[in-house]
Amino acid sequence: MKSSFFFSLIMILAFAVLCESSELIIRYDDGSVQRVQLRRPPSNILQITIGSEIEPYLGRINVISGSYGMNCGAPFGNKTRHLANLCNGRDYCSYVINVNVLGDPAVGCAKEYVAEWRCGSGAIRSARVPAEAGRGSIITLSCQ
């Protein structure tokens, strides 16, 4: 039941992203419908948690932010989506920092990479790779 629910939810969100709809319509098994107005485009959604008692990712990696080049004036969290897509829900994640994949947010400046994550709903953890991080450095996120 859970896996089919999450598959359905993923399909709904994928469709919402493609359509850039600002409304999520939930249809229940009794035929009733609930409409949820989204505050921002669905393409900005990183995670959906159902119920206040559910611990996100059950003790696994839950990315808070991925920032590339903040030391050069790039905005905080500018690479969060990419890091989250690769690492969320895992126990351990080795992330390769590659400027050819991430793009160069500050040309001519040696950029560092900073990752922040939680293990479930625990304390925020962080890791940092110093300047010139985008030349294939690896940053490791772990909940082991």
mmCIF file of C-alpha atoms in Angstrom:
data_model
loop_
_atom_site.group_PDB
_atom_site.id
_atom_site.type_symbol
_atom_site.label_atom_id
_atom_site.label_comp_id
_atom_site.label_asym_id
_atom_site.label_seq_id
_atom_site.Cartn_x
_atom_site.Cartn_y
_atom_site.Cartn_z
ATOM 1 C CA MET A 1 0.000 0.000 0.000
ATOM 2 C CA LYS A 2 2.729 2.506 0.978
ATOM 3 C CA SER A 3 4.797 1.973 -2.163
ATOM 4 C CA SER A 4 1.785 2.389 -4.466
ATOM 5 C CA PHE A 5 0.763 5.526 -2.549
ATOM 6 C CA PHE A 6 4.199 7.090 -2.889
ATOM 7 C CA PHE A 7 4.372 6.112 -6.569
ATOM 8 C CA SER A 8 0.990 7.802 -7.107
ATOM 9 C CA LEU A 9 2.148 10.875 -5.207
ATOM 10 C CA ILE A 10 5.331 11.076 -7.279
ATOM 11 C CA MET A 11 3.313 10.804 -10.497
ATOM 12 C CA ILE A 12 0.928 13.547 -9.337
ATOM 13 C CA LEU A 13 3.795 15.856 -8.446
ATOM 14 C CA ALA A 14 5.615 15.129 -11.707
ATOM 15 C CA PHE A 15 2.464 16.041 -13.628
ATOM 16 C CA ALA A 16 1.999 19.191 -11.518
ATOM 17 C CA VAL A 17 5.578 20.233 -12.255
ATOM 18 C CA LEU A 18 5.094 19.724 -15.995
ATOM 19 C CA CYS A 19 1.873 21.747 -15.967
ATOM 20 C CA GLU A 20 3.170 24.336 -13.484
ATOM 21 C CA SER A 21 -0.205 24.085 -11.764
ATOM 22 C CA SER A 22 -0.623 26.084 -8.565
ATOM 23 C CA GLU A 23 -3.258 23.727 -7.181
ATOM 24 C CA LEU A 24 -2.989 20.178 -5.887
ATOM 25 C CA ILE A 25 -6.230 18.190 -6.056
ATOM 26 C CA ILE A 26 -6.508 15.174 -3.779
ATOM 27 C CA ARG A 27 -9.235 12.621 -4.544
ATOM 28 C CA TYR A 28 -10.139 10.165 -1.782
ATOM 29 C CA ASP A 29 -11.524 6.635 -2.086
ATOM 30 C CA ASP A 30 -15.018 7.842 -1.063
ATOM 31 C CA GLY A 31 -15.094 10.213 -4.053
ATOM 32 C CA SER A 32 -14.573 13.383 -2.053
ATOM 33 C CA VAL A 33 -12.056 15.931 -3.273
ATOM 34 C CA GLN A 34 -9.739 18.306 -1.453
ATOM 35 C CA ARG A 35 -8.020 21.214 -3.167
ATOM 36 C CA VAL A 36 -4.741 22.586 -1.838
ATOM 37 C CA GLN A 37 -3.501 25.917 -3.152
ATOM 38 C CA LEU A 38 0.295 25.854 -3.515
ATOM 39 C CA ARG A 39 2.160 28.985 -2.432
ATOM 40 C CA ARG A 40 4.945 28.464 -4.953
ATOM 41 C CA PRO A 41 5.373 26.449 -8.169
ATOM 42 C CA PRO A 42 5.519 22.668 -7.645
ATOM 43 C CA SER A 43 8.979 22.626 -9.218
ATOM 44 C CA ASN A 44 10.208 24.196 -5.940
ATOM 45 C CA ILE A 45 8.978 21.267 -3.808
ATOM 46 C CA LEU A 46 11.847 19.325 -2.221
ATOM 47 C CA GLN A 47 9.923 17.088 0.174
ATOM 48 C CA ILE A 48 6.384 16.249 1.247
ATOM 49 C CA THR A 49 5.781 14.812 4.700
ATOM 50 C CA ILE A 50 2.389 13.366 5.553
ATOM 51 C CA GLY A 51 1.424 13.621 9.209
ATOM 52 C CA SER A 52 3.295 15.351 11.994
ATOM 53 C CA GLU A 53 4.382 12.045 13.531
ATOM 54 C CA ILE A 54 6.309 10.819 10.488
ATOM 55 C CA GLU A 55 10.043 11.258 10.826
ATOM 56 C CA PRO A 56 11.406 12.351 7.442
ATOM 57 C CA TYR A 57 13.312 9.546 5.752
ATOM 58 C CA LEU A 58 13.212 7.467 8.966
ATOM 59 C CA GLY A 59 16.675 8.467 10.182
ATOM 60 C CA ARG A 60 18.194 8.804 6.735
ATOM 61 C CA ILE A 61 19.708 11.800 4.962
ATOM 62 C CA ASN A 62 17.378 14.776 4.626
ATOM 63 C CA VAL A 63 19.249 17.575 2.796
ATOM 64 C CA ILE A 64 18.739 21.062 4.212
ATOM 65 C CA SER A 65 21.027 22.933 1.817
ATOM 66 C CA GLY A 66 23.747 22.616 -0.768
ATOM 67 C CA SER A 67 25.690 25.821 -1.404
ATOM 68 C CA TYR A 68 28.375 26.248 -4.045
ATOM 69 C CA GLY A 69 30.414 29.448 -4.086
ATOM 70 C CA MET A 70 28.923 31.273 -1.096
ATOM 71 C CA ASN A 71 32.440 32.445 -0.286
ATOM 72 C CA CYS A 72 32.367 34.209 -3.673
ATOM 73 C CA GLY A 73 28.955 35.832 -3.231
ATOM 74 C CA ALA A 74 26.743 33.037 -4.606
ATOM 75 C CA PRO A 75 23.445 32.632 -2.716
ATOM 76 C CA PHE A 76 22.982 30.201 0.170
ATOM 77 C CA GLY A 77 21.301 26.969 -0.941
ATOM 78 C CA ASN A 78 21.878 27.547 -4.656
ATOM 79 C CA LYS A 79 22.571 23.824 -5.286
ATOM 80 C CA THR A 80 20.161 22.292 -2.748
ATOM 81 C CA ARG A 81 17.870 20.648 -5.299
ATOM 82 C CA HIS A 82 20.727 18.791 -7.030
ATOM 83 C CA LEU A 83 22.213 17.528 -3.751
ATOM 84 C CA ALA A 84 18.783 16.535 -2.401
ATOM 85 C CA ASN A 85 17.879 14.627 -5.569
ATOM 86 C CA LEU A 86 21.009 12.505 -5.236
ATOM 87 C CA CYS A 87 21.272 12.056 -1.456
ATOM 88 C CA ASN A 88 17.857 12.285 0.238
ATOM 89 C CA GLY A 89 16.641 9.047 1.795
ATOM 90 C CA ARG A 90 20.043 7.356 1.810
ATOM 91 C CA ASP A 91 22.191 6.294 4.783
ATOM 92 C CA TYR A 92 25.407 7.442 3.101
ATOM 93 C CA CYS A 93 26.077 9.647 0.094
ATOM 94 C CA SER A 94 29.355 10.530 -1.639
ATOM 95 C CA TYR A 95 28.611 13.571 -3.769
ATOM 96 C CA VAL A 96 31.029 14.600 -6.527
ATOM 97 C CA ILE A 97 31.309 18.373 -6.846
ATOM 98 C CA ASN A 98 31.761 19.071 -10.542
ATOM 99 C CA VAL A 99 31.616 22.604 -11.949
ATOM 100 C CA ASN A 100 30.662 21.158 -15.365
ATOM 101 C CA VAL A 101 27.473 19.766 -13.813
ATOM 102 C CA LEU A 102 26.725 22.542 -11.310
ATOM 103 C CA GLY A 103 27.663 25.524 -13.442
ATOM 104 C CA ASP A 104 29.893 28.373 -12.302
ATOM 105 C CA PRO A 105 28.033 30.822 -10.033
ATOM 106 C CA ALA A 106 31.068 33.130 -9.658
ATOM 107 C CA VAL A 107 33.503 33.078 -12.575
ATOM 108 C CA GLY A 108 37.124 33.654 -11.610
ATOM 109 C CA CYS A 109 36.656 32.940 -7.909
ATOM 110 C CA ALA A 110 37.782 29.728 -6.159
ATOM 111 C CA LYS A 111 34.534 28.347 -4.769
ATOM 112 C CA GLU A 112 33.896 26.179 -1.716
ATOM 113 C CA TYR A 113 30.955 23.798 -1.265
ATOM 114 C CA VAL A 114 28.937 23.495 1.943
ATOM 115 C CA ALA A 115 26.294 20.821 2.581
ATOM 116 C CA GLU A 116 23.835 20.729 5.479
ATOM 117 C CA TRP A 117 21.566 17.799 6.283
ATOM 118 C CA ARG A 118 19.665 16.053 9.028
ATOM 119 C CA CYS A 119 19.396 12.389 9.831
ATOM 120 C CA GLY A 120 15.651 12.075 10.135
ATOM 121 C CA SER A 121 14.583 14.949 12.352
ATOM 122 C CA GLY A 122 17.896 15.082 14.278
ATOM 123 C CA ALA A 123 20.344 17.954 14.630
ATOM 124 C CA ILE A 124 21.687 19.678 11.527
ATOM 125 C CA ARG A 125 25.008 18.270 10.339
ATOM 126 C CA SER A 126 27.368 19.936 7.899
ATOM 127 C CA ALA A 127 30.402 19.275 5.736
ATOM 128 C CA ARG A 128 32.582 21.712 3.815
ATOM 129 C CA VAL A 129 35.004 21.347 0.932
ATOM 130 C CA PRO A 130 37.436 24.279 0.603
ATOM 131 C CA ALA A 131 37.983 26.496 -2.427
ATOM 132 C CA GLU A 132 38.366 24.807 -5.820
ATOM 133 C CA ALA A 133 35.760 22.255 -4.709
ATOM 134 C CA GLY A 134 34.266 22.037 -8.209
ATOM 135 C CA ARG A 135 37.238 20.192 -9.661
ATOM 136 C CA GLY A 136 35.883 16.763 -8.710
ATOM 137 C CA SER A 137 36.116 16.947 -4.927
ATOM 138 C CA ILE A 138 33.866 14.597 -2.985
ATOM 139 C CA ILE A 139 31.715 15.640 -0.053
ATOM 140 C CA THR A 140 30.285 12.895 2.140
ATOM 141 C CA LEU A 141 26.928 12.978 3.887
ATOM 142 C CA SER A 142 26.265 10.181 6.342
ATOM 143 C CA CYS A 143 23.665 9.012 8.826
ATOM 144 C CA GLN A 144 25.516 5.816 9.743
#
